[in-house]
N, CA, C and O of each residue as an XYZ file, in Angstrom:
576
protein
N       0.552     -0.987      0.128
C      -0.035     -0.222     -0.199
C       1.048      1.001     -0.032
O       2.073      0.953      0.649
N       0.595      2.075     -0.789
C       1.329      3.666     -0.719
C       1.231      4.447     -0.028
O       0.193      5.058     -0.281
N       1.950      5.020      1.132
C       1.972      5.402      2.112
C       1.488      7.319      1.951
O       0.787      8.199      2.452
N       2.436      7.047      0.919
C       3.054      9.020      0.281
C       4.021      8.818     -0.807
O       4.768      7.845     -0.914
N       3.944      9.794     -1.581
C       5.060      9.804     -2.636
C       5.692     11.495     -2.310
O       4.869     12.228     -1.762
N       6.785     11.985     -2.554
C       7.087     13.056     -3.042
C       7.968     12.782     -4.140
O       8.332     11.765     -4.729
N       8.298     14.565     -4.267
C       9.260     14.512     -5.379
C       9.961     15.993     -5.130
O       9.483     16.662     -4.213
N      10.981     16.504     -5.830
C      11.877     17.366     -5.747
C      12.605     17.536     -6.881
O      13.072     16.572     -7.489
N      12.829     19.295     -7.423
C      13.147     19.733     -8.814
C      14.175     20.601     -7.685
O      13.777     21.241     -6.712
N      15.723     20.399     -8.165
C      16.421     21.522     -7.385
C      17.756     22.455     -9.126
O      17.798     22.112    -10.308
N      18.199     23.092     -8.714
C      18.543     23.865     -9.550
C      19.754     23.261     -8.907
O      19.686     23.151     -7.683
N      21.014     22.785     -9.585
C      22.151     22.705     -9.354
C      23.177     24.324     -8.736
O      24.131     24.199     -7.968
N      22.852     25.276     -9.106
C      23.803     26.688     -9.040
C      23.432     26.606     -7.425
O      24.124     26.817     -6.429
N      22.100     26.225     -7.581
C      21.448     27.158     -6.092
C      22.371     26.478     -5.032
O      23.001     26.913     -4.068
N      22.242     25.503     -5.467
C      23.283     24.193     -4.279
C      24.637     24.323     -4.424
O      25.281     23.947     -3.445
N      25.158     24.673     -5.201
C      26.578     25.030     -5.710
C      27.447     26.120     -4.721
O      28.548     26.164     -4.174
N      26.272     26.938     -4.847
C      25.960     28.603     -4.598
C      26.484     28.398     -2.981
O      27.397     29.005     -2.422
N      25.610     27.354     -2.432
C      25.424     27.153     -0.614
C      26.788     26.668     -0.695
O      27.726     27.414     -0.415
N      26.946     25.568     -1.030
C      28.515     24.603     -0.717
C      29.702     25.674     -0.447
O      30.649     25.777      0.334
N      28.966     26.645     -1.845
C      30.609     27.894     -2.012
C      30.587     28.358     -0.241
O      31.275     27.978      0.706
N      29.635     29.190     -0.336
C      29.548     29.870      0.625
C      29.677     29.696      1.494
O      30.067     30.590      2.245
N      29.353     28.049      2.073
C      29.548     27.923      3.249
C      31.010     26.636      3.646
O      31.131     25.657      4.383
N      31.964     27.446      2.577
C      33.281     26.585      2.708
C      33.084     25.305      2.772
O      33.491     24.627      3.715
N      32.346     24.768      1.635
C      31.714     23.012      2.078
C      31.448     22.209      3.519
O      31.722     21.023      3.704
N      30.812     23.178      4.568
C      30.388     22.581      5.258
C      28.983     22.404      5.250
O      28.414     21.974      6.254
N      28.273     22.738      4.058
C      26.600     22.222      4.182
C      26.463     20.475      3.139
O      25.535     20.028      2.465
N      27.559     20.032      3.391
C      27.517     18.878      2.733
C      27.970     17.950      3.617
O      27.803     16.743      3.443
N      28.699     18.563      4.832
C      28.551     17.216      6.114
C      26.993     17.924      7.127
O      26.482     17.454      8.144
N      26.786     18.594      6.702
C      25.316     19.506      7.191
C      24.656     18.332      6.736
O      24.522     17.450      7.584
N      24.145     18.081      5.421
C      23.194     17.430      5.035
C      23.328     15.965      4.773
O      22.268     15.359      4.614
N      24.534     15.235      4.694
C      24.722     14.155      3.939
C      25.172     13.214      5.549
O      25.544     13.518      6.682
N      24.803     11.730      4.645
C      25.330     11.148      6.295
C      26.475     10.343      6.123
O      26.524     10.278      4.895
N      27.278      9.790      6.482
C      28.267      9.509      6.771
C      28.937      8.907      5.178
O      29.884      9.323      4.511
N      27.878      7.647      4.932
C      28.706      7.234      3.955
C      27.611      7.560      3.147
O      26.634      6.889      3.478
N      27.393      8.297      2.251
C      27.146      9.319      1.807
C      28.036     10.354      1.374
O      28.293     10.697      0.220
N      28.506     10.840      2.540
C      30.147     11.720      2.636
C      31.077     10.836      1.493
O      31.312     10.855      0.285
N      31.472      9.981      2.825
C      32.553      9.555      1.761
C      32.502      9.744     -0.168
O      33.074     10.581     -0.866
N      31.516      8.519     -0.599
C      31.142      8.537     -1.171
C      31.253      9.804     -2.228
O      31.846      9.676     -3.299
N      30.523     11.240     -1.758
C      30.820     12.643     -1.918
C      31.946     12.714     -2.502
O      31.993     12.670     -3.731
N      33.263     12.856     -1.615
C      34.471     13.305     -1.437
C      35.428     12.697     -2.070
O      36.576     13.057     -2.331
N      34.595     11.313     -2.394
C      35.535     10.275     -3.496
C      34.950     10.939     -4.961
O      35.783     10.889     -5.866
N      33.857     11.449     -5.263
C      33.715     12.145     -6.619
C      34.066     13.061     -6.863
O      34.761     13.104     -7.878
N      33.848     14.215     -6.192
C      34.787     15.513     -5.659
C      35.889     15.834     -6.041
O      36.115     16.843     -6.710
N      36.643     15.096     -5.704
C      38.261     14.707     -5.575
C      38.364     14.097     -6.935
O      39.524     13.910     -7.303
N      37.198     13.659     -7.964
C      38.120     12.956     -8.750
C      37.643     14.455    -10.125
O      38.550     14.904    -10.826
N      36.431     14.906    -10.244
C      35.460     15.994    -10.931
C      34.236     16.454    -10.094
O      33.341     15.734     -9.650
N      34.400     18.000     -9.949
C      34.069     19.123     -9.274
C      32.348     18.643     -9.783
O      31.584     18.479     -8.831
N      31.966     18.503    -10.687
C      30.877     18.503    -11.464
C      29.848     17.740    -10.749
O      28.670     17.911    -10.437
N      31.058     16.510    -10.557
C      30.516     15.312    -10.436
C      29.725     15.168     -8.610
O      28.805     14.586     -8.034
N      31.022     16.291     -8.285
C      30.548     15.850     -6.824
C      29.870     16.502     -6.542
O      29.295     16.150     -5.511
N      29.387     17.890     -7.147
C      28.038     18.217     -7.291
C      27.153     18.212     -7.634
O      26.213     18.694     -7.003
N      27.037     17.674     -8.775
C      25.720     16.629     -8.940
C      25.568     15.356     -7.705
O      24.422     15.205     -7.283
N      26.158     14.862     -7.384
C      25.826     13.699     -6.491
C      25.290     14.279     -4.957
O      24.397     13.675     -4.364
N      25.994     15.641     -4.321
C      25.280     16.474     -3.520
C      23.713     16.675     -3.368
O      22.849     16.464     -2.518
N      23.824     17.270     -4.827
C      22.584     17.856     -5.163
C      21.721     16.550     -5.638
O      20.566     16.965     -5.543
N      21.675     15.635     -5.949
C      20.395     14.510     -6.011
C      20.188     14.048     -4.739
O      19.089     13.567     -4.462
N      21.530     14.145     -3.472
C      20.988     13.657     -2.738
C      20.292     14.920     -1.602
O      20.010     14.239     -0.617
N      20.074     15.723     -1.425
C      19.562     16.594     -1.156
C      17.731     16.622     -1.494
O      16.700     16.593     -0.823
N      18.020     16.677     -2.593
C      16.631     16.184     -3.684
C      15.973     15.397     -2.832
O      15.078     15.755     -2.066
N      16.693     13.643     -3.045
C      16.282     12.612     -2.640
C      15.957     12.649     -1.137
O      15.375     11.613     -0.817
N      16.175     13.676      0.110
C      15.753     14.142      1.179
C      14.680     14.546      1.391
O      13.842     13.801      1.900
N      14.302     16.255      0.959
C      13.668     16.651      0.511
C      12.417     15.429      0.212
O      11.865     14.964      1.210
N      12.080     15.031     -0.883
C      11.859     14.435     -1.786
C      10.541     13.413     -0.097
O       9.434     13.439      0.442
N      11.570     12.891     -0.102
C      11.432     11.692      1.297
C      10.775     12.418      2.581
O      10.374     11.637      3.444
N      10.612     13.744      2.826
C      10.588     14.409      3.769
C       8.939     14.375      3.673
O       8.323     13.854      4.602
N       8.320     14.857      2.695
C       7.137     15.187      1.595
C       6.445     14.265      1.441
O       5.257     14.508      1.231
N       7.003     12.489      1.489
C       6.288     11.497      1.291
C       6.234     10.732      2.500
O       5.662      9.646      2.415
N       6.773     11.113      3.757
C       6.321     10.424      5.085
C       5.520     11.850      5.709
O       5.698     12.101      6.901
N       4.714     12.692      4.950
C       3.981     13.470      5.009
C       4.832     14.812      6.673
O       4.234     15.537      7.468
N       5.959     14.605      6.543
C       6.505     15.084      7.863
C       7.475     16.840      7.790
O       7.827     17.763      8.525
N       7.507     16.549      6.866
C       8.421     17.430      6.144
C       9.867     16.885      6.918
O      10.303     15.793      7.281
N      10.402     18.509      6.950
C      11.995     18.302      8.104
C      12.018     18.962      9.196
O      12.480     20.049      9.543
N      11.117     17.658      9.966
C      10.712     17.429     11.281
C      11.271     16.513     12.187
O      12.078     15.753     11.654
N      11.064     16.318     13.600
C      11.688     14.904     14.072
C      10.379     14.102     13.821
O       9.258     14.562     14.034
N      10.721     12.453     13.193
C      12.171     11.939     13.273
C      12.728     12.443     11.536
O      13.431     11.506     11.157
N      12.706     12.840     11.125
C      13.309     13.116      9.624
C      13.925     14.642     10.027
O      13.385     15.676     10.419
N      15.318     14.266      9.737
C      17.027     15.099     10.144
C      17.246     14.427      8.524
O      16.816     13.562      7.762
N      18.453     15.749      8.672
C      19.397     15.785      7.142
C      20.281     14.193      6.760
O      20.248     13.377      5.839
N      20.994     14.340      7.982
C      21.700     13.141      7.869
C      21.151     11.723      8.284
O      21.901     10.757      8.141
N      19.557     11.503      8.919
C      19.018     10.325      9.479
C      18.829      9.704      8.399
O      18.574      8.512      8.575
N      18.865     10.224      6.775
C      18.592      9.907      5.801
C      20.011      9.760      4.572
O      20.762     10.546      3.995
N      19.837      8.510      4.613
C      20.769      8.461      3.473
C      20.487      7.734      2.417
O      19.909      6.648      2.452
N      20.947      8.391      1.280
C      20.154      7.555     -0.490
C      21.913      6.962     -1.150
O      22.701      7.747     -1.678
N      22.210      5.428     -0.946
C      23.026      5.028     -1.551
C      23.030      4.084     -2.710
O      21.976      3.526     -3.018
N      24.026      3.881     -3.314
C      23.392      2.938     -4.735
C      24.505      1.296     -4.290
O      25.677      1.034     -4.018
N      23.184      0.582     -4.459
C      23.638     -1.031     -5.399
C      25.047     -0.553     -5.754
O      25.555      0.563     -5.649
N      25.785     -2.306     -6.435
C      26.313     -2.157     -7.660
C      26.299     -1.609     -8.624
O      27.122     -0.846     -9.132
N      24.655     -2.226     -9.186
C      24.024     -1.841    -10.256
C      23.614     -0.406    -10.721
O      23.442      0.057    -11.848
N      23.509      0.177     -9.393
C      23.065      1.612    -10.156
C      22.565      2.609     -9.144
O      22.821      3.779     -8.858
N      21.201      1.045     -8.436
C      19.746      1.266     -8.391
C      19.980      1.900     -6.503
O      20.258      1.478     -5.380
N      19.693      2.923     -7.100
C      19.759      3.832     -5.557
C      18.547      2.511     -4.589
O      17.762      1.708     -5.093
N      18.854      2.768     -3.115
C      18.240      2.373     -1.987
C      18.432      3.946     -0.890
O      19.155      4.924     -1.085
N      17.158      3.563      0.626
C      17.912      4.407      1.112
C      17.821      3.197      2.672
O      17.308      2.175      3.126
N      18.903      4.484      2.960
C      19.328      3.929      4.570
C      19.253      4.339      5.734
O      20.062      5.267      5.718
N      18.707      4.275      7.064
C      17.972      5.343      7.309
C      18.871      5.118      9.243
O      19.304      3.993      9.490
N      18.988      5.956     10.078
C      19.929      5.635     10.887
C      19.006      6.497     11.907
O      18.394      7.424     11.376
N      18.797      6.285     13.522
C      18.466      7.427     14.844
C      16.753      6.700     14.675
O      16.296      5.636     14.256
N      16.334      7.660     15.123
C      14.687      8.053     15.433
C      14.393      8.032     14.144
O      13.301      7.468     14.204
N      14.619      8.285     12.760
C      14.476      7.525     11.366
C      13.955      6.296     11.575
O      12.886      5.902     11.109
N      14.842      5.556     12.408
C      14.943      4.223     12.173
C      13.955      3.824     12.153
O      13.310      3.259     11.269
N      13.600      4.268     13.822
C      13.094      2.967     14.720
C      11.220      3.712     14.125
O      10.186      3.048     14.193
N      11.275      4.625     13.796
C      10.374      5.174     12.777
C       9.694      4.362     12.245
O       8.763      3.668     12.654
N      10.520      4.524     10.647
C      10.144      3.509      9.891
C       9.918      1.940     10.243
O       8.813      1.452     10.005
N      10.669      1.359     10.655
C      10.507      0.074     11.491
C       8.971     -0.738     12.369
O       8.425     -1.838     12.296
N       8.742      0.538     13.162
C       7.125      0.997     13.938
C       6.772      1.256     13.494
O       6.152      2.139     14.086
N       6.434      1.262     12.289
C       5.096      1.593     10.598
C       5.669      1.177      9.976
O       6.213      1.965      9.202
N       6.031     -0.396      9.789
C       6.741     -0.479      8.857
C       6.778     -0.458      7.437
O       6.714     -1.428      6.682
N       6.910      0.993      7.091
C       7.085      1.313      5.988
C       8.765      1.551      4.969
O       9.861      1.971      5.339
N       8.327      1.112      3.755
C       9.998      1.296      2.916
C       9.612      2.652      2.446
O       8.720      3.453      2.727
N      10.575      2.613      1.658
C      11.268      4.231      0.579
C      11.808      3.394     -0.216
O      12.670      2.589      0.135
N      11.187      3.543     -1.787
C      12.083      2.925     -2.836
C      11.857      4.779     -3.815
O      10.815      5.303     -4.208
N      13.329      5.294     -3.906
C      13.405      6.214     -4.226
C      14.622      5.981     -6.098
O      15.339      5.053     -6.472
N      14.327      7.112     -6.636
C      15.342      7.460     -7.478
C      15.240      9.443     -7.957
O      14.586     10.485     -7.910
N      16.762      8.599     -8.486
C      17.159     10.347     -8.816
C      17.675     10.527    -10.065
O      18.038      9.585    -10.769
N      17.757     12.157    -10.526
C      18.628     11.868    -12.160
C      18.839     13.469    -11.906
O      18.228     14.193    -11.119
N      20.076     13.856    -12.972
C      20.608     14.985    -13.228
C      20.610     15.318    -14.610
O      20.890     14.403    -15.384
N      20.391     16.287    -15.014
C      20.546     16.669    -16.394
C      21.212     18.335    -16.452
O      20.435     19.287    -16.370
N      22.762     18.557    -16.606
C      23.876     19.680    -17.159
C      23.158     20.732    -15.496
O      23.926     20.698    -14.535
N      21.947     21.461    -15.312
C      22.263     22.158    -13.938
C      20.639     21.885    -13.834
O      19.888     22.858    -13.908
N      20.033     20.397    -13.642
C      18.772     20.348    -12.914
C      18.983     18.917    -12.158
O      19.280     17.889    -12.766
N      18.774     18.997    -10.657
C      18.363     17.421    -10.339
C      17.056     16.716     -9.868
O      16.434     17.270     -8.962
N      16.653     15.741    -10.303
C      15.227     15.567     -9.632
C      15.268     14.283     -8.770
O      16.151     13.452     -8.978
N      14.428     14.118     -7.904
C      14.503     13.458     -6.878
C      12.995     12.280     -6.816
O      12.110     13.098     -7.066
N      12.382     11.143     -6.665
C      11.353     10.679     -6.467
C      11.217      9.735     -5.401
O      12.120      8.959     -5.086
N      10.028      9.795     -4.807
C      10.104      8.847     -3.609
C       8.744      8.351     -3.308
O       7.787      9.121     -3.222
N       8.661      7.232     -3.168
C       7.486      6.409     -3.386
C       7.395      5.451     -1.582
O       7.839      4.304     -1.547
N       6.906      5.977     -0.495
C       6.457      4.856      0.589
C       5.864      4.363      0.515
O       4.815      4.902      0.163
N       5.825      3.125      0.699
C       5.002      2.296      0.855
C       4.981      1.237      2.417
O       6.031      1.022      3.022
N       3.550      0.634      2.919
C       3.479      0.286      3.678
C       4.324     -1.171      3.582
O       5.083     -1.316      2.624
N       4.173     -2.386      4.704
C       3.883     -3.439      4.484
C       5.643     -4.887      3.597
O       6.520     -4.141      3.161
N       5.873     -5.757      3.478
C       6.477     -6.160      3.296
C       7.454     -5.558      1.935
O       6.898     -5.264      0.877
N       8.841     -5.431      2.101
C       9.236     -4.501      0.978
C       9.817     -5.640      0.011
O       9.972     -6.803      0.382
N      10.224     -5.003     -1.722
C      10.481     -5.286     -2.895
C      11.310     -6.615     -2.226
O      11.272     -6.606     -0.995
N      11.898     -7.520     -2.704
C      13.093     -8.208     -2.355
C      14.242     -7.953     -2.873
O      14.113     -7.623     -4.052
N      15.942     -7.964     -2.305
C      16.436     -7.951     -3.583
C      17.356     -8.402     -2.442
O      17.389     -8.270     -1.218
N      18.328     -9.186     -3.707
C      19.487    -10.001     -3.647
C      20.823     -9.487     -3.415
O      21.906     -9.936     -3.791
N      20.459     -8.151     -2.515
C      21.865     -6.628     -2.478
C      21.605     -6.785     -0.426
O      20.596     -6.789      0.280
N      22.665     -6.859     -0.214
C      22.893     -6.471      1.088
C      23.758     -5.707      1.327
O      24.904     -5.929      1.718
N      23.111     -4.509      1.041
C      23.600     -2.840      1.904
C      25.205     -2.951      3.017
O      26.222     -2.259      2.992
N      24.779     -4.248      3.992
C      25.779     -4.002      5.120
C      27.760     -4.328      4.096
O      28.924     -3.933      4.146
N      27.165     -4.966      3.588
C      27.996     -5.546      2.538
C      29.130     -4.172      1.219
O      30.220     -4.383      0.688
N      28.610     -3.443      1.170
C      29.088     -2.524     -0.359
C      28.612     -1.209      0.534
O      27.657     -1.091      1.303
N      29.979      0.043      0.011
C      29.957      0.747      0.426
C      30.192      1.998     -1.080
O      31.318      2.395     -1.381
N      28.733      2.512     -1.959
C      29.320      2.865     -3.306
C      28.542      3.849     -3.680
O      28.725      4.404     -4.763
């Protein structure tokens, strides 16, 4: 059963300006630990790729907060939701802290997709109730 749907569209230039204005602190404030590792790797290889990663993760958090119907209020916080990727590239969500307990208690599961094109990024999230879609991927054994 679908609980909620959320979407977010973001101009990368706005996020890039905020990142530069805060001298990079924005990434530490918004990204979870695993996301931050990937961000640093991508940023080190290519600034534009790093900014696209940061922007898609920001948009995913905004879309998720809309899908659960709480906005950016507890138990939702910037760092408590991470959007990571399976080796195939498929994004998945990882929760921590109060958000993890909230999602488990409600038996909710999020399905997320993100995309970027030149100066725009978009995220789309569907939150459902019940048994999640089964995958053979084990996120405990992969960081990337």
